[in-house]
Amino acid sequence: MALLLDELRSADGAAEAGAQAWRLAEAMYPLCRSLTGAGVRATLDLIETQGGLPLQRTEVPSGTPVHDWEVPLEWNVRDAWIADAAGRRVVDFRAHNLHLMSYSVPVRRQMTLEELQPHLHSLPDRPDDIPYRTSYYREHWAFCLRHRDRERLGPGPYEVVVDSTLAPGHLTLAEFVVPGQSDDEILVHTHVCHPSLANDNLAGIAVAVELARALGRSRPRHTWRFIFAPGTIGSLTWLALRPQVLPRVRAGLVLGLLGDGAPLQYKRSRRGDTLTDRAAAHVLAGIEGARLLDFEPYGYDERQYGSPGFDLPVGRLTRSVNGGYPEYHCSADDMTLLRPQALAGALQALARLAQVLDGNRRLLNLSPFGEPRLGRRGLYRSTGGHAPGAFEHALLWVLSQSDGAHDLLAIAERARLPFEAIEAAAEALQQAGLLRDLAPDEPAPAFTIPGSQTPKGTPT
Amino acid sequence: MALLLDELRSADGAAEAGAQAWRLAEAMYPLCRSLTGAGVRATLDLIETQGGLPLQRTEVPSGTPVHDWEVPLEWNVRDAWIADAAGRRVVDFRAHNLHLMSYSVPVRRQMTLEELQPHLHSLPDRPDDIPYRTSYYREHWAFCLRHRDRERLGPGPYEVVVDSTLAPGHLTLAEFVVPGQSDDEILVHTHVCHPSLANDNLAGIAVAVELARALGRSRPRHTWRFIFAPGTIGSLTWLALRPQVLPRVRAGLVLGLLGDGAPLQYKRSRRGDTLTDRAAAHVLAGIEGARLLDFEPYGYDERQYGSPGFDLPVGRLTRSVNGGYPEYHCSADDMTLLRPQALAGALQALARLAQVLDGNRRLLNLSPFGEPRLGRRGLYRSTGGHAPGAFEHALLWVLSQSDGAHDLLAIAERARLPFEAIEAAAEALQQAGLLRDLAPDEPAPAFTIPGSQTPKGTPT
Amino acid sequence: MALLLDELRSADGAAEAGAQAWRLAEAMYPLCRSLTGAGVRATLDLIETQGGLPLQRTEVPSGTPVHDWEVPLEWNVRDAWIADAAGRRVVDFRAHNLHLMSYSVPVRRQMTLEELQPHLHSLPDRPDDIPYRTSYYREHWAFCLRHRDRERLGPGPYEVVVDSTLAPGHLTLAEFVVPGQSDDEILVHTHVCHPSLANDNLAGIAVAVELARALGRSRPRHTWRFIFAPGTIGSLTWLALRPQVLPRVRAGLVLGLLGDGAPLQYKRSRRGDTLTDRAAAHVLAGIEGARLLDFEPYGYDERQYGSPGFDLPVGRLTRSVNGGYPEYHCSADDMTLLRPQALAGALQALARLAQVLDGNRRLLNLSPFGEPRLGRRGLYRSTGGHAPGAFEHALLWVLSQSDGAHDLLAIAERARLPFEAIEAAAEALQQAGLLRDLAPDEPAPAFTIPGSQTPKGTPT
């Protein structure tokens, strides 16, 4: 059996992919991303050019209704600063794009420090870091700065300039689809709206790109769809844009925050027992320190996929969680936080997870009355008297449980064997004609004991 | 949101109610209660006069069939004693009403100690206490006395007098009903048949009276019905008397033994997962030392409510359990055992429990496709980038889970938030038009993804 | 209530039966059993003569198809040896029947040691023991010998003789049926194909014989069927032979390996929650050191009963498990390993297990509205005020739970009382007319609260 992403399963292959992901993140880091605008488009360009992943982009006009929301105006920034009387920029968007609150409306004004204070954000607890703030849905402007710098500001007056535009335009999202043998889909989503923040979420973007490229070279059973979109409004827009895809979604993952030193953490989908949840539990059980988290309705875009009207089987894979590391949402979340080997480890886990999500299925035992004779089919040792080996165990488990009520993952869990071993046994049995695939919604036929075949025994 | 019994939730309010309950118990203590008779009626009188609770009484004639039973003859006692040759009363009903076995038939006889012995009950292990004994269903008479006194009895002869009547009459039970917005009912039952025993069950009666009076001043969603009746035959009679109420019972509590120093103990209803059980688990989880007990078919009147033909969602709240404290069913269970602060603590817990039982309901998210925009409805902070607060968490949880499959209590449990926080969030969302109530038996409509609303995105 | 196998429940009775089982095993030990042939028939003869158990035998011709298999050729051995140049037998079937691999085809040849080596099996780790090997389904021959002896063999040449026949004949299986009040059946299966191996499985055979004989003297509720058959092909043949029995099987046990010093181990049936599984959990909970094992699709004939097409409620009772003791499948598994008290302990446990399997049933409370009056039916003490005793507890539990959804075993588990106590209470209540039996598949009628019987109470 050829495994789907064999290259990413090995330490060497994963290390190479991790290094490549790190370099892509580094290239994307300086861009000023937001919900909309040029920064998002430039990021998608880099994914295509440096990342080697061809994207299908969609531009959705401002004002388009998407369920309870609508696509916002497009925001772009040329420049922004606060300058003192000497014309020296004391806060400068060009130095760090976090200095300007995202979606700040244009302003050009002389102000005293006192007038300016309500428009300043800083972190007294982290005086050397610039906080990340947004005001997407209320027209407003503000600057973010290091608390240490803020305390040094004199009474002014200051020249305050936000040279931005907030105007009808588009929201940009992108997809990469790997067609599978089946139309049923597996989603991978990552948010592309954060400016110069490395772990949140250049890490998620870069890992998704590597995974997508590797899957693009393989022949999966399911159709895999990668979605790159701004947070919240991006997933909402995608959900509104692709209603025909939703009933075919079998599993899905939101990726983010995969580059720091924390162990992997999987957050369950809303239902808590979907294929994605079960597969993640199976794979993470084998990874040192990895943890499973219950669903909760805040976090990243799993909130939208898991809203009650959609209720899709979409979980989330991160290392640290949102709000769960000291550098979260401030300028300390930079490229020094991102470790190539953390990205590599995430890719290795995702390769195993992809195998389970893609390969899991139900099979039907075609010879269910007693064990079939495996020996004469070349699947069992001929000399009896000693214990069967691991492959024989896997064969027996697959035969025992393939009644339509158990998929391969359930069999692997009950047998306490790796999914890959169970899947390999299933393929051997299928080749021997002892199993057939059951379609996802196909009811399992009841086994009827063939009474008419009763042999004529001779009572004595 | 106005809480139902706000006054009882505060330490001060509960303390005042606890003190009042203690004084009512003290007034009821001397009366000789039994299954029937004047003592029960006098107790109900005190509930109305001193307790300030107007009661609806029902007198059911002796001989009335109630399911497998029938209402017994009415028993009343004028006097009873054992006097020695000198005419000195060595056992005297007027000194303590426990001296006479409940339902003792009349007798007037000269007897030696030897003849008298089969008619005497005492407790060798507790020589200073008078035991409590009854013979409701076999015509018999007996005296109960301190073992120390029994040992001092000479050979006699004695004059033995039970000046009682056991004759056709009535069984008396009383109800207090607080009409709610809905006809669905919540029951509170307590037994009123025990003579001078303080914790069992003047404590339960007095707490029920305080709770009932407080509820009477409020506007509950459900109709609350308080039942004061003798043990076993009283609940059986009520069950036979009110068949039309039974299908509308949503929850219920038997109250008893709430005045001693033991922590609160809730005994589950027969099914073990009813609303009452879930609410009690939620509330008691926050009370130091409180415990949950499994249902068992002995104890107080929860036995009858939980018999298989009725199978009502009625649990039981006590401190000590029946048989579970040294003073149980003997004269040591007197007013010194009853602590005002224990009664107050029970009332505080019951106020929270009443809030959950009364307020729990299912709501339906009317904007289930993605999160609705809370900001524009004034329910969410406008500046993004930092973590949401507790109220916002509660809003998101209620929206996420209001699909008809989860009631507010289930949401509170999953969110690990107090019921009151979830209910407040639900009311805010309902006022914003984002939720509507689901009737108790209303099936939740399936959410249909609106494919026709697909926005026109422009692929590029 | 008369218990089914009272004689086997006492220590003395079990010890006597254990000693008898040991003597039967000793008599069967020398015989050369295999899948088919004279050894199996001689074993069945001993069960009838020495064991005192009349059997119903069935001879099934070679070639008969049984599901995916067919009945093999019959194998018989007259003699087999390896002799050195001096004519001295260096390996001799007559010395120990394990020396010849089971189902070895005839051979008569001069061979060097080098030519012979591929036909020799020994255990380097256990140099003093002869291994047990079979080649049922590939035509082959081999000798098994002590590794110490193998190392002493010179270069040869050797005369190698297997004087066996492998020819059309029959597979022999035997049944013993105890008719019950009901046609529903409980199966007990044990394999009879192993040659001179004591624990595997003369222990299982001998215990089954004792249990069967004791049951034959009793009047069980269910029909009990004991099956003595060769491993795998024997159970497959029986399953093909008796399709009409299969839908009536309510429970079943495979017995084996019951004679060594290990504690009892019960392996669950495939479904894991069948009556057999629940009964074994109940009984083994009271036996020091006893363990429950999950189902897995290898082991003994429970594999076939539990194959997905049959999925019968058949578990397995052993002490050591297959492969789980050092003497397993080699000549060290001899009569010195078999302890009479181990066989006795197994019989004692089986007597309790049989009581549960046979006696478990659902009953319907005919007086479900409140507790019925037990006192007037002589089932309850007349003087109230103190705690009920164990029998009264059992009565109340049975009444509380006899709604059709709980069988006696479920009631015993919930009440934390022994099954026998619950069954005795049920019989007392049934005699009092308070319960009736529910047939296995009879739906429980819903209890309808009799509203028309409402007594006329007088509101005052």
Short mmCIF file of C-alpha atoms in Angstrom, two decimals, chain C residues 43-415:
data_model
loop_
_atom_site.label_atom_id
_atom_site.label_comp_id
_atom_site.label_asym_id
_atom_site.label_seq_id
_atom_site.Cartn_x
_atom_site.Cartn_y
_atom_site.Cartn_z
CA THR C 43 -12.36 -39.53 23.78
CA LEU C 44 -16.11 -39.32 23.30
CA ASP C 45 -16.37 -42.96 24.37
CA LEU C 46 -14.61 -42.12 27.65
CA ILE C 47 -16.94 -39.16 28.23
CA GLU C 48 -19.84 -41.56 27.98
CA THR C 49 -18.42 -44.47 29.96
CA GLN C 50 -16.23 -42.92 32.63
CA GLY C 51 -17.83 -39.45 32.52
CA GLY C 52 -21.36 -40.85 32.57
CA LEU C 53 -22.61 -38.37 29.99
CA PRO C 54 -24.68 -39.79 27.12
CA LEU C 55 -23.76 -38.05 23.87
CA GLN C 56 -25.51 -37.48 20.60
CA ARG C 57 -22.79 -37.84 17.95
CA THR C 58 -22.73 -36.60 14.38
CA GLU C 59 -20.33 -37.89 11.71
CA VAL C 60 -19.90 -35.38 8.88
CA PRO C 61 -18.28 -36.73 5.67
CA SER C 62 -15.00 -35.35 4.39
CA GLY C 63 -15.58 -32.80 1.67
CA THR C 64 -18.83 -31.48 3.09
CA PRO C 65 -18.81 -27.73 2.53
CA VAL C 66 -19.16 -25.71 5.71
CA HIS C 67 -19.41 -22.04 4.78
CA ASP C 68 -15.99 -20.98 3.39
CA TRP C 69 -14.41 -24.29 4.40
CA GLU C 70 -14.95 -27.97 3.86
CA VAL C 71 -14.66 -30.94 6.17
CA PRO C 72 -11.10 -32.27 5.78
CA LEU C 73 -9.96 -35.81 5.10
CA GLU C 74 -9.88 -38.07 8.12
CA TRP C 75 -6.48 -38.65 9.65
CA ASN C 76 -5.39 -41.74 11.56
CA VAL C 77 -1.99 -42.89 12.72
CA ARG C 78 -0.85 -46.41 13.40
CA ASP C 79 2.77 -45.58 14.14
CA ALA C 80 5.54 -43.13 13.33
CA TRP C 81 9.23 -43.00 14.10
CA ILE C 82 12.71 -41.91 13.13
CA ALA C 83 15.18 -44.79 13.56
CA ASP C 84 18.97 -44.67 13.34
CA ALA C 85 21.16 -47.01 11.35
CA ALA C 86 21.05 -49.46 14.25
CA GLY C 87 17.24 -49.53 14.05
CA ARG C 88 16.92 -47.73 17.34
CA ARG C 89 13.95 -45.30 17.41
CA VAL C 90 15.38 -41.89 18.22
CA VAL C 91 11.94 -40.26 17.84
CA ASP C 92 8.95 -42.47 18.59
CA PHE C 93 5.25 -41.60 18.28
CA ARG C 94 4.47 -44.40 20.70
CA ALA C 95 6.50 -42.68 23.41
CA HIS C 96 4.56 -39.40 23.03
CA ASN C 97 1.96 -38.53 20.46
CA LEU C 98 3.23 -34.92 20.24
CA HIS C 99 6.29 -36.33 18.42
CA LEU C 100 4.31 -36.43 15.21
CA MET C 101 2.99 -33.24 13.68
CA SER C 102 -0.77 -33.56 13.50
CA TYR C 103 -2.10 -34.42 10.02
CA SER C 104 1.32 -35.62 8.83
CA VAL C 105 0.96 -37.50 5.54
CA PRO C 106 2.46 -40.98 5.17
CA VAL C 107 6.16 -41.27 4.47
CA ARG C 108 8.68 -44.10 4.50
CA ARG C 109 12.12 -43.03 3.49
CA GLN C 110 15.87 -43.12 4.19
CA MET C 111 17.13 -39.62 4.91
CA THR C 112 20.22 -37.89 6.17
CA LEU C 113 19.92 -35.52 9.08
CA GLU C 114 20.42 -32.67 6.67
CA GLU C 115 17.49 -33.80 4.54
CA LEU C 116 15.45 -34.37 7.69
CA GLN C 117 16.04 -30.96 9.31
CA PRO C 118 13.25 -29.09 7.48
CA HIS C 119 10.87 -31.73 8.87
CA LEU C 120 11.91 -31.27 12.50
CA HIS C 121 10.44 -28.91 15.09
CA SER C 122 11.98 -28.24 18.49
CA LEU C 123 12.08 -25.43 21.05
CA PRO C 124 15.59 -24.05 21.71
CA ASP C 125 14.16 -22.09 24.65
CA ARG C 126 12.58 -25.14 26.26
CA PRO C 127 15.05 -27.88 25.33
CA ASP C 128 13.32 -30.58 27.42
CA ASP C 129 9.84 -30.20 25.93
CA ILE C 130 8.27 -31.50 22.74
CA PRO C 131 6.40 -28.77 20.82
CA TYR C 132 2.88 -29.23 19.46
CA ARG C 133 2.56 -28.58 15.74
CA THR C 134 -0.17 -29.15 13.15
CA SER C 135 -0.48 -28.94 9.39
CA TYR C 136 -4.17 -29.38 8.81
CA TYR C 137 -4.54 -27.54 5.57
CA ARG C 138 -1.27 -28.17 3.72
CA GLU C 139 -0.17 -31.72 2.96
CA HIS C 140 3.05 -32.06 4.87
CA TRP C 141 4.78 -34.18 7.47
CA ALA C 142 7.08 -33.42 10.37
CA PHE C 143 8.36 -34.67 13.70
CA CYS C 144 8.52 -32.66 16.91
CA LEU C 145 11.20 -33.43 19.48
CA ARG C 146 13.07 -32.15 22.48
CA HIS C 147 15.71 -29.67 21.41
CA ARG C 148 18.27 -31.48 23.62
CA ASP C 149 17.61 -34.72 21.70
CA ARG C 150 17.72 -32.94 18.36
CA GLU C 151 21.21 -31.60 19.10
CA ARG C 152 22.44 -35.11 19.81
CA LEU C 153 21.35 -36.47 16.41
CA GLY C 154 24.20 -37.71 14.22
CA PRO C 155 24.40 -37.08 10.46
CA GLY C 156 22.31 -40.17 9.64
CA PRO C 157 21.16 -41.84 7.56
CA TYR C 158 17.79 -42.38 9.29
CA GLU C 159 14.76 -44.46 8.52
CA VAL C 160 11.75 -42.14 8.63
CA VAL C 161 8.31 -43.66 8.85
CA VAL C 162 4.90 -42.04 9.20
CA ASP C 163 2.39 -44.87 9.08
CA SER C 164 -0.70 -42.67 8.83
CA THR C 165 -3.76 -42.48 6.62
CA LEU C 166 -5.27 -39.25 5.30
CA ALA C 167 -8.37 -40.33 3.45
CA PRO C 168 -12.06 -39.62 3.01
CA GLY C 169 -13.82 -40.33 6.26
CA HIS C 170 -15.67 -38.17 8.76
CA LEU C 171 -15.39 -35.37 11.22
CA THR C 172 -16.92 -36.35 14.54
CA LEU C 173 -18.73 -34.01 16.86
CA ALA C 174 -20.96 -34.65 19.83
CA GLU C 175 -23.73 -32.85 21.67
CA PHE C 176 -25.50 -33.24 24.98
CA VAL C 177 -28.79 -31.38 25.29
CA VAL C 178 -30.70 -30.67 28.50
CA PRO C 179 -34.22 -29.68 27.50
CA GLY C 180 -35.52 -26.64 29.37
CA GLN C 181 -38.92 -25.07 29.90
CA SER C 182 -38.05 -22.86 26.94
CA ASP C 183 -36.63 -23.63 23.49
CA ASP C 184 -34.20 -20.77 23.91
CA GLU C 185 -30.73 -22.18 24.24
CA ILE C 186 -27.55 -21.66 26.17
CA LEU C 187 -24.45 -23.15 24.53
CA VAL C 188 -21.35 -24.61 26.15
CA HIS C 189 -18.56 -25.47 23.72
CA THR C 190 -15.20 -27.10 24.25
CA HIS C 191 -12.55 -28.29 21.79
CA VAL C 192 -11.57 -31.95 21.66
CA CYS C 193 -8.82 -31.91 19.00
CA HIS C 194 -5.67 -31.52 21.09
CA PRO C 195 -3.57 -34.66 21.69
CA SER C 196 -1.72 -35.24 24.98
CA LEU C 197 -2.04 -31.73 26.35
CA ALA C 198 -3.69 -31.58 29.77
CA ASN C 199 -4.69 -28.00 30.42
CA ASP C 200 -5.36 -27.36 26.73
CA ASN C 201 -7.84 -28.88 26.70
CA LEU C 202 -8.60 -31.95 28.75
CA ALA C 203 -9.35 -29.45 31.52
CA GLY C 204 -12.09 -27.81 29.48
CA ILE C 205 -13.57 -31.13 28.37
CA ALA C 206 -13.64 -32.57 31.89
CA VAL C 207 -15.21 -29.43 33.40
CA ALA C 208 -17.83 -29.36 30.64
CA VAL C 209 -18.69 -33.00 31.34
CA GLU C 210 -19.18 -32.38 35.08
CA LEU C 211 -21.26 -29.26 34.45
CA ALA C 212 -23.35 -31.05 31.83
CA ARG C 213 -24.06 -34.02 34.05
CA ALA C 214 -25.12 -31.77 36.92
CA LEU C 215 -27.38 -29.74 34.64
CA GLY C 216 -28.84 -32.96 33.28
CA ARG C 217 -30.11 -33.70 36.77
CA SER C 218 -31.75 -30.28 37.13
CA ARG C 219 -34.75 -28.57 35.57
CA PRO C 220 -33.38 -25.46 33.87
CA ARG C 221 -35.52 -22.72 32.37
CA HIS C 222 -33.49 -22.71 29.17
CA THR C 223 -32.40 -25.57 26.96
CA TRP C 224 -28.70 -26.16 27.53
CA ARG C 225 -26.57 -27.59 24.70
CA PHE C 226 -23.03 -28.86 25.24
CA ILE C 227 -20.85 -29.22 22.13
CA PHE C 228 -17.68 -31.30 21.96
CA ALA C 229 -15.92 -30.67 18.66
CA PRO C 230 -12.48 -30.14 17.12
CA GLY C 231 -11.17 -26.57 17.06
CA THR C 232 -12.23 -24.13 14.31
CA ILE C 233 -13.52 -26.66 11.74
CA GLY C 234 -15.60 -28.30 14.47
CA SER C 235 -17.42 -25.16 15.51
CA LEU C 236 -17.75 -24.12 11.86
CA THR C 237 -19.31 -27.49 11.08
CA TRP C 238 -21.66 -27.26 14.03
CA LEU C 239 -22.67 -23.73 12.97
CA ALA C 240 -23.41 -25.00 9.46
CA LEU C 241 -25.22 -28.05 10.81
CA ARG C 242 -27.64 -26.28 13.17
CA PRO C 243 -28.80 -23.06 11.50
CA GLN C 244 -32.23 -23.46 13.08
CA VAL C 245 -30.72 -23.33 16.58
CA LEU C 246 -28.78 -20.11 16.08
CA PRO C 247 -31.63 -17.59 16.40
CA ARG C 248 -32.58 -19.19 19.70
CA VAL C 249 -29.16 -18.86 21.32
CA ARG C 250 -29.44 -16.49 24.31
CA ALA C 251 -25.97 -17.03 25.79
CA GLY C 252 -22.96 -19.25 25.43
CA LEU C 253 -19.55 -20.12 26.74
CA VAL C 254 -16.44 -21.64 25.27
CA LEU C 255 -14.61 -23.52 28.02
CA GLY C 256 -10.91 -24.29 28.02
CA LEU C 257 -7.70 -24.18 30.04
CA LEU C 258 -9.51 -24.39 33.35
CA GLY C 259 -7.07 -26.59 35.24
CA ASP C 260 -3.96 -24.57 36.02
CA GLY C 261 -3.24 -22.24 38.88
CA ALA C 262 -4.15 -18.96 37.18
CA PRO C 263 -7.22 -16.98 38.29
CA LEU C 264 -10.36 -17.22 36.16
CA GLN C 265 -10.44 -15.01 33.08
CA TYR C 266 -13.57 -14.29 31.09
CA LYS C 267 -13.21 -13.02 27.53
CA ARG C 268 -16.17 -11.00 26.34
CA SER C 269 -18.22 -11.89 23.30
CA ARG C 270 -17.83 -9.80 20.16
CA ARG C 271 -20.59 -7.36 21.08
CA GLY C 272 -19.18 -6.99 24.56
CA ASP C 273 -22.49 -6.34 26.33
CA THR C 274 -24.40 -9.55 25.80
CA LEU C 275 -26.13 -11.44 28.59
CA THR C 276 -23.12 -13.75 28.81
CA ASP C 277 -20.81 -10.77 29.28
CA ARG C 278 -23.00 -9.13 31.90
CA ALA C 279 -23.49 -12.37 33.81
CA ALA C 280 -19.77 -13.12 33.82
CA ALA C 281 -18.99 -9.61 35.06
CA HIS C 282 -21.50 -10.05 37.88
CA VAL C 283 -20.20 -13.45 38.97
CA LEU C 284 -16.49 -12.77 38.53
CA ALA C 285 -16.75 -9.53 40.54
CA GLY C 286 -17.08 -11.78 43.57
CA ILE C 287 -14.08 -14.01 42.80
CA GLU C 288 -10.63 -13.03 44.06
CA GLY C 289 -8.28 -12.17 41.20
CA ALA C 290 -10.73 -12.99 38.41
CA ARG C 291 -10.43 -10.78 35.33
CA LEU C 292 -12.51 -9.68 32.36
CA LEU C 293 -10.84 -9.51 28.96
CA ASP C 294 -12.06 -7.67 25.89
CA PHE C 295 -13.04 -9.64 22.84
CA GLU C 296 -10.38 -10.12 20.21
CA PRO C 297 -10.75 -12.20 17.08
CA TYR C 298 -8.17 -14.84 17.96
CA GLY C 299 -8.23 -17.50 20.61
CA TYR C 300 -10.51 -20.55 20.56
CA ASP C 301 -13.87 -21.25 18.99
CA GLU C 302 -15.39 -17.99 20.29
CA ARG C 303 -13.73 -16.65 17.10
CA GLN C 304 -16.22 -18.59 15.00
CA TYR C 305 -19.31 -18.05 17.16
CA GLY C 306 -18.38 -14.39 17.18
CA SER C 307 -17.68 -14.00 13.47
CA PRO C 308 -19.75 -11.11 12.12
CA GLY C 309 -22.27 -13.26 10.24
CA PHE C 310 -23.20 -15.21 13.38
CA ASP C 311 -22.28 -12.68 16.08
CA LEU C 312 -23.56 -14.97 18.82
CA PRO C 313 -23.46 -13.98 22.50
CA VAL C 314 -20.71 -16.49 23.23
CA GLY C 315 -17.87 -15.59 25.59
CA ARG C 316 -15.03 -17.70 26.90
CA LEU C 317 -14.02 -18.85 30.34
CA THR C 318 -10.45 -19.97 30.99
CA ARG C 319 -7.83 -19.67 33.67
CA SER C 320 -4.61 -19.06 31.69
CA VAL C 321 -5.32 -17.87 28.16
CA ASN C 322 -4.05 -19.42 24.94
CA GLY C 323 -0.35 -18.67 24.70
CA GLY C 324 -0.42 -17.28 28.19
CA TYR C 325 1.47 -19.89 30.23
CA PRO C 326 4.97 -21.33 29.77
CA GLU C 327 3.81 -24.93 29.25
CA TYR C 328 1.35 -23.90 26.48
CA HIS C 329 1.39 -26.13 23.39
CA CYS C 330 4.21 -28.39 24.44
CA SER C 331 4.66 -31.61 26.34
CA ALA C 332 5.05 -29.77 29.66
CA ASP C 333 1.29 -29.24 29.53
CA ASP C 334 0.78 -32.60 31.20
CA MET C 335 -1.29 -33.97 34.07
CA THR C 336 1.08 -32.48 36.69
CA LEU C 337 -0.14 -29.05 35.61
CA LEU C 338 -3.76 -29.93 36.33
CA ARG C 339 -5.01 -29.20 39.85
CA PRO C 340 -8.26 -30.77 41.08
CA GLN C 341 -8.98 -27.64 43.14
CA ALA C 342 -8.58 -25.46 40.04
CA LEU C 343 -11.17 -27.58 38.23
CA ALA C 344 -13.39 -27.39 41.32
CA GLY C 345 -13.12 -23.60 41.48
CA ALA C 346 -14.08 -23.36 37.82
CA LEU C 347 -17.12 -25.54 38.44
CA GLN C 348 -18.16 -23.42 41.41
CA ALA C 349 -17.98 -20.26 39.32
CA LEU C 350 -19.84 -21.97 36.47
CA ALA C 351 -22.63 -22.99 38.84
CA ARG C 352 -23.19 -19.34 39.76
CA LEU C 353 -22.85 -18.27 36.14
CA ALA C 354 -25.36 -20.91 35.04
CA GLN C 355 -27.82 -19.62 37.62
CA VAL C 356 -27.62 -16.12 36.18
CA LEU C 357 -27.67 -17.18 32.53
CA ASP C 358 -30.55 -19.54 33.08
CA GLY C 359 -32.59 -17.51 35.56
CA ASN C 360 -32.25 -14.02 34.18
CA ARG C 361 -35.49 -12.63 32.81
CA ARG C 362 -37.66 -9.54 32.79
CA LEU C 363 -40.74 -9.25 34.97
CA LEU C 364 -43.54 -6.74 34.91
CA ASN C 365 -44.77 -4.98 38.02
CA LEU C 366 -48.55 -5.49 38.07
CA SER C 367 -49.06 -2.86 40.79
CA PRO C 368 -46.78 -0.09 39.56
CA PHE C 369 -48.59 2.98 40.91
CA GLY C 370 -46.80 3.58 44.17
CA GLU C 371 -45.45 0.72 46.21
CA PRO C 372 -47.94 -2.10 46.70
CA ARG C 373 -48.79 -2.98 50.28
CA LEU C 374 -46.26 -5.68 51.06
CA GLY C 375 -47.31 -5.98 54.69
CA ARG C 376 -50.75 -7.38 53.98
CA ARG C 377 -49.14 -9.93 51.67
CA GLY C 378 -46.84 -11.11 54.46
CA LEU C 379 -43.74 -9.65 52.80
CA TYR C 380 -43.00 -6.76 55.16
CA ARG C 381 -42.63 -6.24 58.87
CA SER C 382 -45.62 -4.58 60.53
CA THR C 383 -43.93 -2.23 63.00
CA GLY C 384 -42.44 0.85 61.36
CA GLY C 385 -39.73 3.24 62.40
CA HIS C 386 -36.54 1.29 61.76
CA ALA C 387 -34.62 0.41 58.59
CA PRO C 388 -35.75 -2.40 56.27
CA GLY C 389 -33.67 -5.59 56.01
CA ALA C 390 -31.86 -7.05 53.00
CA PHE C 391 -34.79 -9.09 51.74
CA GLU C 392 -37.08 -6.05 51.93
CA HIS C 393 -34.51 -4.03 50.02
CA ALA C 394 -34.47 -6.69 47.32
CA LEU C 395 -38.28 -6.66 47.13
CA LEU C 396 -38.34 -2.89 46.71
CA TRP C 397 -35.63 -2.95 44.05
CA VAL C 398 -37.43 -5.61 42.03
CA LEU C 399 -40.72 -3.70 42.22
CA SER C 400 -39.02 -0.42 41.33
CA GLN C 401 -37.24 -1.73 38.27
CA SER C 402 -39.68 -4.27 36.85
CA ASP C 403 -40.94 -2.03 34.08
CA GLY C 404 -39.77 -4.20 31.21
CA ALA C 405 -36.60 -2.20 30.63
CA HIS C 406 -34.55 -4.00 33.27
CA ASP C 407 -33.92 -7.70 33.67
CA LEU C 408 -33.12 -9.31 37.01
CA LEU C 409 -29.41 -9.06 36.37
CA ALA C 410 -29.65 -5.32 35.70
CA ILE C 411 -31.63 -4.95 38.92
CA ALA C 412 -29.01 -6.91 40.87
CA GLU C 413 -26.27 -4.69 39.47
CA ARG C 414 -28.10 -1.45 40.25
CA ALA C 415 -29.05 -2.65 43.72
#
